[in-house]
Amino acid sequence: MSIRSIRDNVSPAAASIPVEFRTLSIHVDTREDPGSEINEKKSKKAVKDLAALDWHTISTSTLFQLLSVSPSAGLDAPQATRRLSTYGSNKISPPPSNMLKKVLEWLFGGFGTLLLGASLLCFIAWKPLGSPPLASNLALAVVLLIVLLLQTVFNAWQDFSTSRVMSSIQNLLPSNVTVIRNSAQLSVASEQLVPGDVVVVAMGMKIPADLRMIECTGDCMFDRSILTGESEPVPATVDKTDDNFLETKNIALQGTHCTSGSGKGVVVQTGDLTVFGRIATLTSQTSGRLTTLQREILRVVSFIASIAAVVAIFIVILWAAWLRRTFPNFINVPNLLTDVVSVVVGFLPTGLPIALTMSMAKVADTLSKHKVLCKSLSIVETLGAVNVLCSDKTGTLTQNRMHVENVAVYDLELDLTEDQSDLSTKFSDPESARENLAQLGAVAGICNAAAFAAEEKEKPLEVREIIGDATDSAILRFAESIAPVEASLNAWQEVHKVNFNSKTKYMLKLSKLSSAYVAADPRPAPIASWDDFSPNDYLLTVKGAPEVLFPRCSYVLAPGGGEPFRLSPDVLERIVSLQDSWAAQGRRVLVLARKVIGEEEIPNDAKKNSQTFAKLVDDLTEDLVIVGLVGLVDPLKEDIVDTVRVCRGAGIRFFVVTGDHPATAVAISAQAGIISDVSKIHHFSDLDPKLPVERIPPYVPAAEDDDDPRPMKGIVVTGSDMTKFTGSQLDQLCTYDEIVFARTTPEQKVFIVRAFQTRDCIVAMTGDGVNDSASLRVADCGIAMGSGSDVAREAADMVLLDSFGSIVVALEYGRLVYDNLKKTCLYLLPAGSFSELMPILVNLFLGVPQILSNLDMIIICVATDIAPALSLCMEQPESGLLRRRPRNVKTDHLVDWRLFLQAYGFLGVLESLCAMSMAFWYLQRQGVPFSDLVFQFGNWPTLTPEDLNRAQSVYFFTLVIMQWGNLLSTRCRKLSIFQHTPAKNWYLVPAMICSLVVAIFFSYIPFFQNAFLTRGIPAEHYFIPMAFGAVLLFLDETRKYFVRRNPKGVLARLAW
């Protein structure tokens, strides 16, 4: 929708029709079809429409007229309702789903391609190679197709579950916007915005629609990187700076972020008609990179598939080079193909993708109940590997509900428990003191970005709602307790404003006396009787960090009244001493200052919203008068102490990264348990700049289960210290257990994250403000608070919607997911891989019959083992899970040599030996001794097909039942079954029964007996394997006992 199109479609007859309705017709005519990206002509038209947008070229007065809106009153309620029904919700239509592509991904994802290829080989082995065609080969081919179909269904279910979780992000993170309607500021959902709405833009806000800026502070900047890729923020202006709608700086585009400053803008486009919406209809999203967990799963599958391929190739070579020539009647080509298929399919942990799906579904359900939103479900596992947690202070560790606790004029502290409206009675000259104290409240009220909600004027001060951040809200409430803030704001007209940000660390406001007050009160507070002030002069008020503003101050207000006195070194020392005293108590200390600027110092023709004017005001911000100090308290969140204790107990280094004063940061850190001993904390001066890097020992975390842990080393460094770091000092810093980073900038937060990442640390960053967004994005796991800024939530991988303590739940389940998947792999490998390979190898090398049929191998992999494997995904955390060190992602893999040793060298050997002994014992009882079979290579005159089929079923049932012992032992890594009882997982027993029922189902039903050549078995072959399983469990319990008893012994080093 463009202004040119509006002008072209307005006829003289329509002159009496409200502009609102003339705009309506144009919107309907130019609305784009959501599917336009598939049509080249429509795509070109959309690009042309973007270039034709001209909202930025008209004057603000024309803008207000076209959209029928007042910049001060906004839209009225009926207007907003009509426009909402006309234009629809302010949301972008979702892209159409490519169902064919999804179905192909579901079908061939995971092991799909391999299963399909194996099935085709079995069909070929049946016909035309089969002579005669064997029904068992046909059955094997059909079974593989059924498995492929089941995997496709699970892939589709996983995709649906993930999509449902991800689509709930917008509902879980409602983004409200402050707009002006009916002459009052209201908070409305961004979806309710309509063209013509006047939106109040604040720092950290995500722009909800395309806005034409009508007001902006000199420091108002927008990050357009999401659209343009440019990392540098763009300054905002009211006037056009470029003919191109996408390049001009007086348009705030939807999806961009306000990184500093503030302003107001009028909505000109919403939903699909925004630039962001138009681009979204022309592009499709690309898939993201693999997460840590996905890479680990891929590594496991690739490794095992490689082993299977090597074994299969070895079998083919062995057959071609030896068996085919020496024993031509032993194995024919169809049997060779089925053997190869059995090895490949049997070797793969087919149940692993299904187990992964179930694990993620369980994690998603559990975390959603604890108000934890993961933008990617796999990010939970990354959190489980985190060993460094950097946390912002305000709003993350603290409640972000500040109140003014201390106030001082010069070095005189004022008692806030008394009547604050008459603090001057404590001085010898009350009138003169009252004049100076009035400045304290006036500056606090004028230099403030917060505002009282219009509808709550009659409520008591303590409960009145304030729109603004916690710091400004606390100071505004304090200012109101001294004198009505509204009177101060009415007396002064804002000319220029610079909002507080983490770089400058101060807020500035330039004001001019309101014309209505020139006659009534030409010297309203904070102007004093001793000021050289005329009605045309300017008032500069400043509020910010003491160390930033003190160098710009030259005077300090006298608490007893009268003119200010010089800020000499001795005077400054007394003020700094008071500041340090408050900071040591955990107070956030701010300075209130002011200055009168003569009208001759500011040119009359200066453009108030230009960067040049902002530079001029910044240059004039010197020789300030310190009006007073305020100390604010932001109490810790109730669960922070326990959360820090659990995180540190889990082997995670918990650091504080804040913009606050070092003493304040250390005091809060000590209260939270992040700093153990404040009296022994180190400083930048303790880092030796000349210490050779090779002499710096690497960081070694405290040993697990150490009865005499070493003392923790703590240090506090500031942003200014970081600018002086040498490489050696940085290496020394990274060896500390407890670190407080104070007075840091956003760039330094990114530097901190990357410094630890380069030292092989997995770093999580928590924060809630716009100054945290960059570090949240570069961290391995960015964690934002649900109450934080839009920018922070956008950059984070995980959002804590409720309590910060829920990070403990996410941490626990991150480790649990990895542990349970490791247990699943260990359970699947002995019977589903090693014990299936042994019969084939023994058959090839010793010439005995293959004592486990190919179909039985497939049944174990895709049927009997699935339910127990899934039950392991439902395991509850073992006690001590959060007392272990985080895993090293470079050395600790899902499947490593220790797990292979346990799976093949211990469990696999026991299961295969027991199963073979049972099968050959059965044949011995049937009159077929082992001596008649070994080294005969197909010449087994005493062996009948029926005896072989039943012996193969004996092997099959022995494996299935012995897997019960494997399941009960594998579910605990170190704890005894009596410490972590099966009662904690009620899925275990049903899963064990299910596996046996499935085995019976395939072995006793006549249809499967004829098709799969399965058979029932004697009763003793049910109970003897149970005894074998119990022995297996006992042996593993014995191993765990010695591991627990001697955690540094040989068995402990070999333990998986």
mmCIF file with all atom_site columns, N, CA, C and O in Angstrom, residues 872-894:
data_model
loop_
_atom_site.group_PDB
_atom_site.id
_atom_site.type_symbol
_atom_site.label_atom_id
_atom_site.label_alt_id
_atom_site.label_comp_id
_atom_site.label_asym_id
_atom_site.label_entity_id
_atom_site.label_seq_id
_atom_site.pdbx_PDB_ins_code
_atom_site.Cartn_x
_atom_site.Cartn_y
_atom_site.Cartn_z
_atom_site.occupancy
_atom_site.B_iso_or_equiv
_atom_site.pdbx_formal_charge
_atom_site.auth_seq_id
_atom_site.auth_comp_id
_atom_site.auth_asym_id
_atom_site.auth_atom_id
_atom_site.pdbx_PDB_model_num
ATOM 1  N N  . LEU A 1 872 ? 13.694 -47.401 28.794 1.00 0.00 ? 872 LEU A N  1
ATOM 2  C CA . LEU A 1 872 ? 14.880 -46.725 29.326 1.00 0.00 ? 872 LEU A CA 1
ATOM 3  C C  . LEU A 1 872 ? 14.797 -45.215 29.121 1.00 0.00 ? 872 LEU A C  1
ATOM 4  O O  . LEU A 1 872 ? 15.390 -44.442 29.879 1.00 0.00 ? 872 LEU A O  1
ATOM 5  N N  . CYS A 1 873 ? 14.078 -44.771 28.093 1.00 0.00 ? 873 CYS A N  1
ATOM 6  C CA . CYS A 1 873 ? 13.902 -43.336 27.872 1.00 0.00 ? 873 CYS A CA 1
ATOM 7  C C  . CYS A 1 873 ? 13.039 -42.706 28.956 1.00 0.00 ? 873 CYS A C  1
ATOM 8  O O  . CYS A 1 873 ? 13.042 -41.482 29.113 1.00 0.00 ? 873 CYS A O  1
ATOM 9  N N  . MET A 1 874 ? 12.304 -43.514 29.664 1.00 0.00 ? 874 MET A N  1
ATOM 10 C CA . MET A 1 874 ? 11.434 -43.008 30.715 1.00 0.00 ? 874 MET A CA 1
ATOM 11 C C  . MET A 1 874 ? 12.082 -43.075 32.094 1.00 0.00 ? 874 MET A C  1
ATOM 12 O O  . MET A 1 874 ? 11.429 -42.803 33.099 1.00 0.00 ? 874 MET A O  1
ATOM 13 N N  . GLU A 1 875 ? 13.356 -43.447 32.127 1.00 0.00 ? 875 GLU A N  1
ATOM 14 C CA . GLU A 1 875 ? 14.043 -43.538 33.414 1.00 0.00 ? 875 GLU A CA 1
ATOM 15 C C  . GLU A 1 875 ? 14.117 -42.177 34.096 1.00 0.00 ? 875 GLU A C  1
ATOM 16 O O  . GLU A 1 875 ? 14.359 -41.152 33.445 1.00 0.00 ? 875 GLU A O  1
ATOM 17 N N  . GLN A 1 876 ? 13.924 -42.171 35.392 1.00 0.00 ? 876 GLN A N  1
ATOM 18 C CA . GLN A 1 876 ? 14.079 -40.962 36.186 1.00 0.00 ? 876 GLN A CA 1
ATOM 19 C C  . GLN A 1 876 ? 15.561 -40.725 36.460 1.00 0.00 ? 876 GLN A C  1
ATOM 20 O O  . GLN A 1 876 ? 16.377 -41.647 36.365 1.00 0.00 ? 876 GLN A O  1
ATOM 21 N N  . PRO A 1 877 ? 15.941 -39.499 36.786 1.00 0.00 ? 877 PRO A N  1
ATOM 22 C CA . PRO A 1 877 ? 17.360 -39.227 37.053 1.00 0.00 ? 877 PRO A CA 1
ATOM 23 C C  . PRO A 1 877 ? 17.883 -40.055 38.225 1.00 0.00 ? 877 PRO A C  1
ATOM 24 O O  . PRO A 1 877 ? 17.204 -40.217 39.232 1.00 0.00 ? 877 PRO A O  1
ATOM 25 N N  . GLU A 1 878 ? 19.072 -40.577 38.047 1.00 0.00 ? 878 GLU A N  1
ATOM 26 C CA . GLU A 1 878 ? 19.723 -41.246 39.163 1.00 0.00 ? 878 GLU A CA 1
ATOM 27 C C  . GLU A 1 878 ? 20.164 -40.208 40.176 1.00 0.00 ? 878 GLU A C  1
ATOM 28 O O  . GLU A 1 878 ? 20.504 -39.077 39.822 1.00 0.00 ? 878 GLU A O  1
ATOM 29 N N  . SER A 1 879 ? 20.143 -40.571 41.418 1.00 0.00 ? 879 SER A N  1
ATOM 30 C CA . SER A 1 879 ? 20.651 -39.654 42.435 1.00 0.00 ? 879 SER A CA 1
ATOM 31 C C  . SER A 1 879 ? 22.132 -39.415 42.166 1.00 0.00 ? 879 SER A C  1
ATOM 32 O O  . SER A 1 879 ? 22.870 -40.340 41.821 1.00 0.00 ? 879 SER A O  1
ATOM 33 N N  . GLY A 1 880 ? 22.530 -38.174 42.277 1.00 0.00 ? 880 GLY A N  1
ATOM 34 C CA . GLY A 1 880 ? 23.907 -37.830 41.971 1.00 0.00 ? 880 GLY A CA 1
ATOM 35 C C  . GLY A 1 880 ? 24.094 -37.343 40.552 1.00 0.00 ? 880 GLY A C  1
ATOM 36 O O  . GLY A 1 880 ? 25.220 -37.005 40.160 1.00 0.00 ? 880 GLY A O  1
ATOM 37 N N  . LEU A 1 881 ? 23.009 -37.280 39.750 1.00 0.00 ? 881 LEU A N  1
ATOM 38 C CA . LEU A 1 881 ? 23.133 -36.817 38.371 1.00 0.00 ? 881 LEU A CA 1
ATOM 39 C C  . LEU A 1 881 ? 23.637 -35.383 38.319 1.00 0.00 ? 881 LEU A C  1
ATOM 40 O O  . LEU A 1 881 ? 24.435 -35.029 37.452 1.00 0.00 ? 881 LEU A O  1
ATOM 41 N N  . LEU A 1 882 ? 23.187 -34.544 39.256 1.00 0.00 ? 882 LEU A N  1
ATOM 42 C CA . LEU A 1 882 ? 23.621 -33.154 39.304 1.00 0.00 ? 882 LEU A CA 1
ATOM 43 C C  . LEU A 1 882 ? 24.796 -32.954 40.259 1.00 0.00 ? 882 LEU A C  1
ATOM 44 O O  . LEU A 1 882 ? 25.075 -31.831 40.669 1.00 0.00 ? 882 LEU A O  1
ATOM 45 N N  . ARG A 1 883 ? 25.455 -34.023 40.606 1.00 0.00 ? 883 ARG A N  1
ATOM 46 C CA . ARG A 1 883 ? 26.690 -33.915 41.378 1.00 0.00 ? 883 ARG A CA 1
ATOM 47 C C  . ARG A 1 883 ? 27.886 -34.398 40.561 1.00 0.00 ? 883 ARG A C  1
ATOM 48 O O  . ARG A 1 883 ? 28.986 -34.510 41.087 1.00 0.00 ? 883 ARG A O  1
ATOM 49 N N  . ARG A 1 884 ? 27.625 -34.688 39.294 1.00 0.00 ? 884 ARG A N  1
ATOM 50 C CA . ARG A 1 884 ? 28.699 -35.095 38.404 1.00 0.00 ? 884 ARG A CA 1
ATOM 51 C C  . ARG A 1 884 ? 29.235 -33.899 37.639 1.00 0.00 ? 884 ARG A C  1
ATOM 52 O O  . ARG A 1 884 ? 28.540 -32.896 37.462 1.00 0.00 ? 884 ARG A O  1
ATOM 53 N N  . ARG A 1 885 ? 30.450 -34.011 37.166 1.00 0.00 ? 885 ARG A N  1
ATOM 54 C CA . ARG A 1 885 ? 30.994 -32.981 36.293 1.00 0.00 ? 885 ARG A CA 1
ATOM 55 C C  . ARG A 1 885 ? 30.239 -32.999 34.957 1.00 0.00 ? 885 ARG A C  1
ATOM 56 O O  . ARG A 1 885 ? 29.777 -34.046 34.515 1.00 0.00 ? 885 ARG A O  1
ATOM 57 N N  . PRO A 1 886 ? 30.141 -31.872 34.294 1.00 0.00 ? 886 PRO A N  1
ATOM 58 C CA . PRO A 1 886 ? 29.573 -31.878 32.941 1.00 0.00 ? 886 PRO A CA 1
ATOM 59 C C  . PRO A 1 886 ? 30.451 -32.708 32.013 1.00 0.00 ? 886 PRO A C  1
ATOM 60 O O  . PRO A 1 886 ? 31.664 -32.784 32.186 1.00 0.00 ? 886 PRO A O  1
ATOM 61 N N  . ARG A 1 887 ? 29.834 -33.313 31.028 1.00 0.00 ? 887 ARG A N  1
ATOM 62 C CA . ARG A 1 887 ? 30.618 -34.127 30.102 1.00 0.00 ? 887 ARG A CA 1
ATOM 63 C C  . ARG A 1 887 ? 31.441 -33.238 29.183 1.00 0.00 ? 887 ARG A C  1
ATOM 64 O O  . ARG A 1 887 ? 31.064 -32.105 28.876 1.00 0.00 ? 887 ARG A O  1
ATOM 65 N N  . ASN A 1 888 ? 32.575 -33.779 28.757 1.00 0.00 ? 888 ASN A N  1
ATOM 66 C CA . ASN A 1 888 ? 33.435 -33.106 27.789 1.00 0.00 ? 888 ASN A CA 1
ATOM 67 C C  . ASN A 1 888 ? 32.975 -33.523 26.396 1.00 0.00 ? 888 ASN A C  1
ATOM 68 O O  . ASN A 1 888 ? 33.101 -34.687 26.007 1.00 0.00 ? 888 ASN A O  1
ATOM 69 N N  . VAL A 1 889 ? 32.411 -32.580 25.626 1.00 0.00 ? 889 VAL A N  1
ATOM 70 C CA . VAL A 1 889 ? 31.811 -32.929 24.340 1.00 0.00 ? 889 VAL A CA 1
ATOM 71 C C  . VAL A 1 889 ? 32.845 -33.414 23.331 1.00 0.00 ? 889 VAL A C  1
ATOM 72 O O  . VAL A 1 889 ? 32.488 -34.037 22.326 1.00 0.00 ? 889 VAL A O  1
ATOM 73 N N  . LYS A 1 890 ? 34.127 -33.122 23.571 1.00 0.00 ? 890 LYS A N  1
ATOM 74 C CA . LYS A 1 890 ? 35.167 -33.564 22.645 1.00 0.00 ? 890 LYS A CA 1
ATOM 75 C C  . LYS A 1 890 ? 35.661 -34.970 22.943 1.00 0.00 ? 890 LYS A C  1
ATOM 76 O O  . LYS A 1 890 ? 36.154 -35.662 22.046 1.00 0.00 ? 890 LYS A O  1
ATOM 77 N N  . THR A 1 891 ? 35.558 -35.400 24.187 1.00 0.00 ? 891 THR A N  1
ATOM 78 C CA . THR A 1 891 ? 36.085 -36.718 24.562 1.00 0.00 ? 891 THR A CA 1
ATOM 79 C C  . THR A 1 891 ? 35.013 -37.687 25.042 1.00 0.00 ? 891 THR A C  1
ATOM 80 O O  . THR A 1 891 ? 35.191 -38.898 24.931 1.00 0.00 ? 891 THR A O  1
ATOM 81 N N  . ASP A 1 892 ? 33.915 -37.182 25.595 1.00 0.00 ? 892 ASP A N  1
ATOM 82 C CA . ASP A 1 892 ? 32.857 -38.053 26.107 1.00 0.00 ? 892 ASP A CA 1
ATOM 83 C C  . ASP A 1 892 ? 31.763 -38.189 25.060 1.00 0.00 ? 892 ASP A C  1
ATOM 84 O O  . ASP A 1 892 ? 30.948 -37.277 24.866 1.00 0.00 ? 892 ASP A O  1
ATOM 85 N N  . HIS A 1 893 ? 31.738 -39.331 24.385 1.00 0.00 ? 893 HIS A N  1
ATOM 86 C CA . HIS A 1 893 ? 30.788 -39.550 23.302 1.00 0.00 ? 893 HIS A CA 1
ATOM 87 C C  . HIS A 1 893 ? 29.678 -40.496 23.749 1.00 0.00 ? 893 HIS A C  1
ATOM 88 O O  . HIS A 1 893 ? 29.804 -41.222 24.736 1.00 0.00 ? 893 HIS A O  1
ATOM 89 N N  . LEU A 1 894 ? 28.599 -40.469 22.973 1.00 0.00 ? 894 LEU A N  1
ATOM 90 C CA . LEU A 1 894 ? 27.451 -41.329 23.285 1.00 0.00 ? 894 LEU A CA 1
ATOM 91 C C  . LEU A 1 894 ? 27.871 -42.798 23.304 1.00 0.00 ? 894 LEU A C  1
ATOM 92 O O  . LEU A 1 894 ? 27.483 -43.556 24.188 1.00 0.00 ? 894 LEU A O  1
#
